[in-house]
Structure formats: C-alpha cells, structure tokens
Amino acid sequence: MVIARKNKKVLSPEDVKIIFEVKMSLVWNWEYDVTTNSLTEIGDYRTHKGKPSFTRSDSILKAIGKCIDIRVSNWKASKIPLIVIGNAPLSNGFCKKADYLKNAGIIQGFWSLNPFPLNHGNTRKITPKKGFIRFDDIDELKYNLDNMFDENLNFFLGMKNPEELGKIIEMANNQNNYQNKGLKFLELINGS
C-alpha cells in the first residue's frame, strides 16, 4: 500500500511518500452456531495451527526482502520510508532484529494496528528502539505517521574498506555546512 503525491498507477520515487508492506492475518478462531445464531471465540493466535503474520519467520523474511529490493532498486527510492503493517505481536525472537533493521534504515518499523490481539492477555507494546510498535488508537498512529512524514530520511549502504570510507568522509567534510556534508557523503557512499 502506498501513500503518494499523485493519483496514478506508475509513480516515480519522488511521488511516493511512504510504502506499507501489509501482513495481516487471522488472530482469532470463532465458531458460528447456526441454531442459536451466535459466535463463540474458540481460540486466539496462540491456539492456531498456523501462526499469524509477525510470528512467522517466512512472512517477516519476505517483507524484509521486498524492502531491501526497493532500497537497492533506485538511489531516489532510498528516501522512501518503508513500514511493515500487521495485526499480531512480533515474535520474541525477532524483537532485536526489528530494532536492528530500523536502526540500519532497511525498514522504518513493524507496526501492529491491532490494539488487542489477545482477548485474554497482554502483548508487547514496543521494542526498546521502536522497531516494533503496537498502536492502541488512531491518534497514536497519526502521531507516528506525522513524525515519519516530517523526517527527511536517507538510506545509505555499502561495503567499504576503512581507507575508502576515510576518503569519502574527508571529501564530504570539505562542504560548508552539516546538510551539505551529509548530502555529499550520501552522494559519494552511493557511488553517484
């Protein structure tokens, strides 16, 4: 899902404000009784045979792969924030990785839009570095989206030896202010 500046099917990177990789899945099992015309909860995602979105490693790895593909497809696409949206909590084993991916700039976060994924129990609200956030109301979501739109993020990547990296830093440092230094560093690190 994309939020864009223009309403058209083919967009340039400059037109895209944010990309959401959506990973929604069933989090409750219900039973419908035809006789009484009633629904009864028979289990949440902990009782499923299959696991929901953020608790499945293949689902998470697929989302990461798509985000990396966008990151490396076009230098101009490096400014687009990428959020993975789901409706389940993040698995315990993935919390550190979510924070690392956010810190590295690959993904700007795993966001759960389900404030109550368990009817009978508590779930994680946020990881230490905000790689995962569970939103409990629309105002909280709006606040985080507004912050995302206000940031002027730039993704950069590379494998450079210390000498190459030192040369890039020295060339960027010759610029006259912090913004120009940052832009020159991004230009050089990305080989432009």
Coordinates of N, CA and C in Angstrom, one line a residue:
M1 N 0.9 -1.1 0.0 CA 0.0 0.0 0.0 C 0.9 1.2 0.0
V2 N 0.5 2.2 -0.8 CA 1.4 3.4 -1.0 C 0.6 4.7 -0.7
I3 N 1.2 5.6 0.0 CA 0.7 7.0 0.1 C 1.5 7.8 -0.9
A4 N 0.9 8.5 -1.8 CA 1.6 9.2 -2.9 C 1.1 10.6 -3.1
R5 N 1.9 11.4 -3.7 CA 1.5 12.8 -4.0 C 0.6 12.8 -5.3
K6 N 0.6 11.8 -6.1 CA -0.1 11.8 -7.3 C -1.0 10.5 -7.4
N7 N -2.2 10.7 -8.0 CA -3.1 9.5 -8.2 C -2.9 8.9 -9.5
K8 N -1.9 8.0 -9.6 CA -1.7 7.3 -10.9 C -1.1 6.0 -10.6
K9 N -1.1 5.1 -11.6 CA -0.6 3.7 -11.3 C 0.9 3.6 -11.3
V10 N 1.6 4.3 -12.2 CA 3.0 4.3 -12.3 C 3.6 5.6 -11.6
L11 N 4.3 5.4 -10.6 CA 4.8 6.5 -9.8 C 6.3 6.6 -9.9
S12 N 6.9 7.8 -9.9 CA 8.3 7.9 -9.7 C 8.6 7.9 -8.2
P13 N 9.9 7.7 -7.8 CA 10.2 7.7 -6.4 C 9.9 9.0 -5.7
E14 N 10.0 10.1 -6.4 CA 9.7 11.4 -5.8 C 8.2 11.6 -5.5
D15 N 7.3 10.8 -6.1 CA 5.9 10.9 -5.9 C 5.4 10.1 -4.7
V16 N 6.3 9.1 -4.2 CA 5.9 8.2 -3.2 C 6.3 8.8 -1.8
K17 N 5.3 9.0 -0.9 CA 5.6 9.5 0.4 C 6.0 8.4 1.4
I18 N 5.3 7.2 1.3 CA 5.6 6.1 2.2 C 5.0 4.8 1.5
I19 N 5.7 3.7 1.8 CA 5.2 2.4 1.4 C 5.0 1.5 2.6
F20 N 3.8 0.8 2.6 CA 3.4 -0.1 3.6 C 3.4 -1.5 3.0
E21 N 4.1 -2.4 3.6 CA 4.0 -3.9 3.3 C 3.0 -4.4 4.3
V22 N 1.9 -4.9 3.8 CA 0.8 -5.3 4.7 C 0.9 -6.8 4.9
K23 N 0.9 -7.2 6.2 CA 1.0 -8.6 6.6 C -0.1 -8.9 7.6
M24 N -1.4 -8.8 7.2 CA -2.5 -9.1 8.0 C -2.8 -10.6 8.0
S25 N -3.3 -11.1 9.1 CA -3.7 -12.5 9.1 C -4.8 -12.7 10.2
L26 N -5.3 -13.9 10.3 CA -6.3 -14.2 11.3 C -5.6 -14.3 12.7
V27 N -6.2 -13.7 13.7 CA -5.7 -13.7 15.0 C -6.6 -14.4 16.0
W28 N -7.9 -14.7 15.6 CA -8.8 -15.4 16.5 C -9.6 -16.4 15.7
N29 N -9.9 -17.5 16.3 CA -10.8 -18.5 15.8 C -12.2 -18.4 16.4
W30 N -13.2 -18.4 15.6 CA -14.6 -18.3 16.0 C -15.4 -19.4 15.6
E31 N -16.4 -19.7 16.3 CA -17.3 -20.8 15.9 C -18.7 -20.2 15.8
Y32 N -19.4 -20.4 14.7 CA -20.7 -19.9 14.5 C -21.7 -21.1 14.8
D33 N -22.7 -20.8 15.7 CA -23.7 -21.8 16.0 C -25.0 -21.4 15.2
V34 N -25.3 -22.2 14.2 CA -26.5 -22.0 13.4 C -27.8 -22.0 14.2
T35 N -27.8 -22.9 15.1 CA -29.1 -23.0 15.9 C -29.4 -21.7 16.7
T36 N -28.3 -21.2 17.4 CA -28.6 -20.0 18.3 C -28.2 -18.7 17.6
N37 N -27.7 -18.8 16.3 CA -27.2 -17.6 15.6 C -26.2 -16.8 16.4
S38 N -25.2 -17.5 17.0 CA -24.3 -16.8 17.8 C -22.8 -17.2 17.5
L39 N -21.9 -16.3 17.8 CA -20.5 -16.5 17.6 C -19.8 -16.8 18.9
T40 N -18.9 -17.7 19.0 CA -18.2 -18.0 20.2 C -16.7 -18.1 19.9
E41 N -15.9 -17.3 20.7 CA -14.5 -17.4 20.5 C -14.0 -18.7 21.0
I42 N -13.2 -19.4 20.1 CA -12.7 -20.7 20.5 C -11.2 -20.7 20.6
G43 N -10.5 -19.6 20.3 CA -9.1 -19.5 20.4 C -8.5 -18.3 19.8
D44 N -7.3 -17.9 20.3 CA -6.6 -16.8 19.6 C -5.4 -17.3 18.9
Y45 N -4.5 -16.4 18.4 CA -3.4 -16.9 17.5 C -2.5 -17.9 18.2
R46 N -2.5 -17.9 19.6 CA -1.7 -18.9 20.3 C -2.2 -20.3 20.1
T47 N -3.5 -20.5 19.7 CA -4.0 -21.8 19.6 C -4.1 -22.3 18.1
H48 N -3.8 -21.4 17.2 CA -3.8 -21.7 15.8 C -2.8 -22.8 15.4
K49 N -3.1 -23.6 14.4 CA -2.1 -24.5 13.9 C -1.0 -23.7 13.1
G50 N -1.5 -22.7 12.4 CA -0.6 -21.8 11.6 C -0.4 -20.6 12.5
K51 N 0.7 -19.8 12.2 CA 1.0 -18.7 13.0 C 0.6 -17.4 12.2
P52 N 0.2 -16.3 12.9 CA -0.1 -15.1 12.2 C 1.1 -14.3 11.8
S53 N 0.9 -13.4 10.9 CA 1.9 -12.5 10.3 C 3.2 -12.3 11.0
F54 N 3.3 -11.5 12.0 CA 4.5 -11.2 12.7 C 5.2 -12.3 13.5
T55 N 4.5 -13.4 13.6 CA 5.1 -14.5 14.3 C 5.6 -15.6 13.4
R56 N 5.5 -15.4 12.1 CA 6.0 -16.3 11.1 C 7.3 -15.8 10.5
S57 N 8.4 -16.6 10.6 CA 9.6 -16.1 10.0 C 9.6 -15.9 8.5
D58 N 8.9 -16.8 7.8 CA 8.9 -16.7 6.4 C 8.1 -15.4 5.9
S59 N 7.1 -15.0 6.7 CA 6.4 -13.8 6.4 C 7.3 -12.5 6.6
I60 N 8.0 -12.6 7.7 CA 8.9 -11.5 8.1 C 10.0 -11.4 7.1
L61 N 10.6 -12.5 6.7 CA 11.7 -12.5 5.8 C 11.3 -12.0 4.4
K62 N 10.1 -12.4 4.0 CA 9.6 -11.9 2.7 C 9.4 -10.4 2.7
A63 N 8.9 -9.8 3.8 CA 8.8 -8.4 4.0 C 10.1 -7.7 3.9
I64 N 11.1 -8.3 4.6 CA 12.5 -7.7 4.6 C 13.0 -7.7 3.2
G65 N 12.8 -8.8 2.5 CA 13.3 -9.0 1.1 C 12.7 -7.9 0.2
K66 N 11.4 -7.7 0.3 CA 10.8 -6.7 -0.5 C 11.3 -5.3 -0.2
C67 N 11.5 -5.0 1.1 CA 12.1 -3.7 1.5 C 13.5 -3.5 1.0
I68 N 14.3 -4.5 1.0 CA 15.7 -4.4 0.5 C 15.6 -4.2 -1.0
D69 N 14.7 -4.9 -1.7 CA 14.6 -4.8 -3.1 C 14.3 -3.3 -3.5
I70 N 13.4 -2.7 -2.8 CA 13.1 -1.3 -3.0 C 14.3 -0.4 -2.7
R71 N 15.0 -0.7 -1.6 CA 16.1 0.1 -1.2 C 17.2 0.1 -2.2
V72 N 17.5 -1.0 -2.9 CA 18.6 -1.1 -3.8 C 18.2 -0.9 -5.3
S73 N 16.9 -0.7 -5.5 CA 16.4 -0.6 -6.9 C 16.7 0.8 -7.6
N74 N 16.8 1.8 -6.8 CA 16.9 3.1 -7.3 C 17.4 4.1 -6.2
W75 N 18.4 4.8 -6.5 CA 19.0 5.7 -5.5 C 17.9 6.7 -5.0
K76 N 17.0 7.2 -5.8 CA 16.0 8.1 -5.4 C 15.0 7.4 -4.5
A77 N 14.8 6.1 -4.6 CA 13.9 5.4 -3.7 C 14.5 5.2 -2.3
S78 N 15.7 5.6 -2.1 CA 16.3 5.5 -0.8 C 15.7 6.4 0.2
K79 N 14.9 7.4 -0.2 CA 14.3 8.3 0.7 C 12.9 7.9 1.2
I80 N 12.4 6.9 0.6 CA 11.0 6.4 0.9 C 11.0 5.6 2.2
P81 N 10.2 6.0 3.2 CA 10.0 5.2 4.4 C 9.2 3.9 4.1
L82 N 9.7 2.8 4.6 CA 9.0 1.5 4.5 C 8.6 1.0 5.8
I83 N 7.3 0.7 5.9 CA 6.7 0.2 7.2 C 6.0 -1.1 6.9
V84 N 6.3 -2.1 7.7 CA 5.6 -3.4 7.6 C 4.4 -3.3 8.6
I85 N 3.2 -3.5 8.1 CA 2.0 -3.4 8.9 C 1.4 -4.8 9.2
G86 N 1.1 -5.1 10.4 CA 0.4 -6.3 10.7 C -0.7 -6.1 11.8
N87 N -1.2 -7.3 12.3 CA -2.2 -7.2 13.3 C -1.9 -8.1 14.4
A88 N -0.7 -8.6 14.5 CA -0.3 -9.5 15.6 C 0.9 -9.0 16.3
P89 N 1.3 -9.5 17.4 CA 2.5 -9.1 18.1 C 3.7 -9.7 17.3
L90 N 4.8 -9.1 17.5 CA 6.1 -9.6 17.0 C 6.6 -10.8 17.8
S91 N 7.1 -11.8 17.2 CA 7.6 -12.9 17.9 C 8.8 -12.5 18.8
N92 N 8.9 -13.1 20.0 CA 10.0 -12.8 20.9 C 11.4 -12.8 20.3
G93 N 11.6 -13.8 19.4 CA 12.9 -14.0 18.8 C 13.2 -12.9 17.8
F94 N 12.3 -12.1 17.4 CA 12.5 -11.2 16.3 C 12.6 -9.7 16.8
C95 N 12.5 -9.5 18.1 CA 12.5 -8.1 18.6 C 13.8 -7.4 18.3
K96 N 14.9 -8.0 18.6 CA 16.2 -7.4 18.4 C 16.5 -7.1 16.9
K97 N 16.1 -8.1 16.1 CA 16.2 -7.9 14.7 C 15.4 -6.7 14.1
A98 N 14.2 -6.6 14.6 CA 13.3 -5.5 14.2 C 14.0 -4.1 14.6
D99 N 14.5 -4.0 15.8 CA 15.2 -2.8 16.2 C 16.5 -2.6 15.3
Y100 N 17.2 -3.7 15.0 CA 18.4 -3.5 14.2 C 18.0 -3.1 12.8
L101 N 17.0 -3.6 12.2 CA 16.5 -3.3 10.8 C 16.1 -1.8 10.8
K102 N 15.4 -1.3 11.9 CA 15.0 0.1 11.9 C 16.3 1.0 12.0
N103 N 17.2 0.6 12.9 CA 18.4 1.4 13.1 C 19.2 1.4 11.9
A104 N 19.3 0.3 11.1 CA 20.1 0.2 9.9 C 19.4 1.0 8.7
G105 N 18.1 1.3 8.9 CA 17.4 2.0 7.8 C 16.7 1.2 6.8
I106 N 16.8 -0.2 6.9 CA 16.2 -1.1 5.9 C 14.7 -0.9 6.0
I107 N 14.1 -0.9 7.2 CA 12.7 -0.8 7.4 C 12.5 0.3 8.5
Q108 N 11.5 1.1 8.4 CA 11.3 2.1 9.5 C 10.4 1.6 10.6
G109 N 10.0 0.4 10.5 CA 9.3 -0.2 11.6 C 8.3 -1.3 11.2
F110 N 8.0 -2.1 12.2 CA 7.0 -3.1 12.1 C 5.8 -2.6 13.0
W111 N 4.7 -2.3 12.4 CA 3.6 -1.6 13.2 C 2.4 -2.6 13.2
S112 N 1.9 -2.8 14.4 CA 0.7 -3.6 14.6 C -0.5 -2.7 14.8
L113 N -1.5 -2.8 14.0 CA -2.7 -2.0 14.1 C -3.8 -2.6 14.9
N114 N -3.5 -3.7 15.6 CA -4.5 -4.3 16.4 C -4.1 -4.1 17.9
P115 N -4.9 -3.2 18.6 CA -4.6 -2.9 20.0 C -4.9 -4.0 20.9
F116 N -5.7 -5.0 20.5 CA -6.0 -6.1 21.4 C -5.9 -7.4 20.7
P117 N -4.7 -7.9 20.3 CA -4.5 -9.2 19.6 C -4.9 -10.4 20.5
L118 N -5.0 -10.2 21.8 CA -5.4 -11.2 22.7 C -6.6 -10.7 23.5
N119 N -7.7 -11.4 23.5 CA -8.8 -11.0 24.3 C -8.5 -11.2 25.8
H120 N -7.6 -12.2 26.1 CA -7.4 -12.6 27.5 C -5.8 -12.6 27.7
G121 N -5.3 -11.4 27.7 CA -3.8 -11.3 28.0 C -3.2 -10.1 27.4
N122 N -2.0 -9.8 27.7 CA -1.3 -8.7 27.3 C -0.3 -9.0 26.2
T123 N 0.0 -8.1 25.3 CA 1.1 -8.3 24.3 C 2.0 -7.1 24.3
R124 N 3.2 -7.3 23.7 CA 4.2 -6.3 23.7 C 3.7 -5.0 23.0
K125 N 4.0 -3.9 23.6 CA 3.6 -2.6 23.1 C 4.7 -2.0 22.2
I126 N 5.9 -2.1 22.5 CA 7.0 -1.5 21.8 C 8.3 -2.2 22.1
T127 N 9.2 -2.2 21.2 CA 10.6 -2.8 21.4 C 11.5 -1.6 21.9
P128 N 12.6 -1.9 22.5 CA 13.4 -0.8 23.0 C 13.8 0.3 22.0
K129 N 14.1 0.0 20.8 CA 14.4 1.0 19.8 C 13.3 1.3 18.8
K130 N 12.1 0.9 19.2 CA 10.9 1.2 18.4 C 10.9 0.6 17.0
G131 N 11.6 -0.5 16.9 CA 11.5 -1.3 15.6 C 10.1 -1.9 15.5
F132 N 9.4 -2.2 16.6 CA 8.1 -2.7 16.6 C 7.2 -1.8 17.5
I133 N 6.1 -1.4 17.0 CA 5.1 -0.6 17.8 C 3.7 -1.2 17.6
R134 N 3.0 -1.3 18.7 CA 1.6 -1.7 18.7 C 0.8 -0.4 18.9
F135 N -0.1 -0.1 18.0 CA -0.9 1.2 18.1 C -2.2 0.8 18.8
D136 N -2.5 1.6 19.8 CA -3.7 1.4 20.6 C -4.9 2.2 20.2
D137 N -4.6 3.3 19.4 CA -5.7 4.1 19.0 C -5.2 4.9 17.7
I138 N -6.2 5.5 17.1 CA -5.9 6.2 15.8 C -5.0 7.5 16.0
D139 N -5.1 8.1 17.2 CA -4.3 9.3 17.4 C -2.8 8.9 17.5
E140 N -2.5 7.8 18.1 CA -1.2 7.3 18.2 C -0.6 7.0 16.8
L141 N -1.4 6.3 16.0 CA -1.0 6.1 14.6 C -0.7 7.4 13.9
K142 N -1.6 8.3 14.0 CA -1.5 9.6 13.3 C -0.2 10.3 13.7
Y143 N 0.0 10.3 15.0 CA 1.2 11.0 15.6 C 2.5 10.4 14.9
N144 N 2.6 9.0 14.9 CA 3.8 8.4 14.3 C 3.9 8.6 12.8
L145 N 2.8 8.6 12.1 CA 2.8 8.9 10.7 C 3.2 10.3 10.4
D146 N 2.7 11.3 11.2 CA 3.1 12.7 11.0 C 4.6 12.8 11.3
N147 N 5.2 12.2 12.3 CA 6.6 12.2 12.5 C 7.4 11.6 11.4
M148 N 6.9 10.5 10.8 CA 7.5 9.9 9.7 C 7.6 10.8 8.5
F149 N 6.5 11.6 8.2 CA 6.4 12.5 7.1 C 7.3 13.7 7.3
D150 N 7.5 14.1 8.6 CA 8.3 15.3 8.9 C 9.8 15.0 8.8
E151 N 10.2 13.7 8.9 CA 11.6 13.4 8.9 C 12.1 13.4 7.4
N152 N 13.3 13.8 7.2 CA 13.9 13.8 5.9 C 15.0 12.7 5.9
L153 N 14.5 11.4 5.8 CA 15.4 10.3 5.9 C 16.1 10.0 4.6
N154 N 17.3 9.4 4.8 CA 18.1 9.0 3.6 C 18.7 7.7 4.0
F155 N 18.5 6.7 3.2 CA 19.1 5.4 3.4 C 20.4 5.3 2.6
F156 N 21.4 4.7 3.2 CA 22.7 4.5 2.5 C 23.2 3.2 2.9
L157 N 24.0 2.6 1.9 CA 24.5 1.3 2.2 C 25.9 1.2 1.5
G158 N 26.6 0.2 1.9 CA 27.9 0.0 1.2 C 28.8 -0.9 2.1
M159 N 29.7 -1.5 1.4 CA 30.8 -2.2 2.0 C 32.1 -1.6 1.5
K160 N 32.7 -0.8 2.4 CA 33.9 0.0 2.0 C 35.0 -0.4 3.0
N161 N 36.2 -0.4 2.5 CA 37.3 -0.6 3.5 C 37.6 0.7 4.2
P162 N 38.3 0.7 5.3 CA 38.5 1.9 6.1 C 39.1 3.1 5.3
E163 N 40.0 2.8 4.3 CA 40.7 3.8 3.5 C 39.7 4.5 2.6
E164 N 38.8 3.7 1.9 CA 37.8 4.3 1.0 C 36.8 5.1 1.8
L165 N 36.4 4.6 3.0 CA 35.5 5.3 3.8 C 36.1 6.6 4.3
G166 N 37.4 6.6 4.7 CA 38.1 7.8 5.2 C 38.1 8.9 4.1
K167 N 38.4 8.5 2.8 CA 38.4 9.4 1.7 C 37.0 10.0 1.5
I168 N 36.0 9.2 1.6 CA 34.6 9.8 1.4 C 34.3 10.8 2.5
I169 N 34.7 10.4 3.7 CA 34.4 11.3 4.9 C 35.2 12.6 4.7
E170 N 36.4 12.5 4.3 CA 37.2 13.7 4.1 C 36.6 14.6 3.0
M171 N 36.2 14.0 1.9 CA 35.6 14.8 0.8 C 34.3 15.5 1.2
A172 N 33.5 14.7 2.0 CA 32.2 15.3 2.4 C 32.5 16.4 3.5
N173 N 33.5 16.3 4.3 CA 33.8 17.2 5.3 C 34.2 18.6 4.7
N174 N 34.6 18.6 3.4 CA 35.0 19.9 2.8 C 33.8 20.8 2.5
Q175 N 32.6 20.3 2.6 CA 31.4 21.1 2.4 C 31.2 22.1 3.5
N176 N 30.5 23.2 3.3 CA 30.4 24.3 4.2 C 29.4 24.2 5.3
N177 N 28.5 23.3 5.3 CA 27.5 23.1 6.4 C 27.2 21.6 6.6
Y178 N 26.5 21.3 7.7 CA 26.2 19.9 8.0 C 25.3 19.3 7.0
Q179 N 24.3 20.1 6.5 CA 23.4 19.5 5.5 C 24.2 19.1 4.2
N180 N 25.0 20.1 3.7 CA 25.8 19.8 2.5 C 26.8 18.7 2.7
K181 N 27.3 18.6 3.9 CA 28.3 17.5 4.3 C 27.5 16.2 4.2
G182 N 26.3 16.1 4.8 CA 25.5 14.9 4.7 C 25.1 14.5 3.3
L183 N 24.7 15.5 2.5 CA 24.3 15.2 1.1 C 25.5 14.7 0.3
K184 N 26.7 15.3 0.5 CA 27.9 14.9 -0.2 C 28.3 13.5 0.2
F185 N 28.2 13.2 1.5 CA 28.5 11.9 2.0 C 27.6 10.8 1.3
L186 N 26.3 11.1 1.3 CA 25.3 10.2 0.6 C 25.6 10.0 -0.8
E187 N 25.9 11.1 -1.5 CA 26.3 11.0 -2.9 C 27.5 10.1 -3.2
L188 N 28.5 10.3 -2.4 CA 29.8 9.6 -2.5 C 29.6 8.1 -2.1
I189 N 29.0 7.9 -1.0 CA 28.8 6.5 -0.5 C 28.0 5.6 -1.4
N190 N 27.1 6.3 -2.1 CA 26.2 5.5 -3.1 C 26.8 5.5 -4.5
G191 N 28.1 6.1 -4.6 CA 28.8 6.0 -5.9 C 28.2 6.9 -7.0
S192 N 27.5 8.0 -6.6 CA 27.0 8.9 -7.6 C 28.0 9.9 -8.0

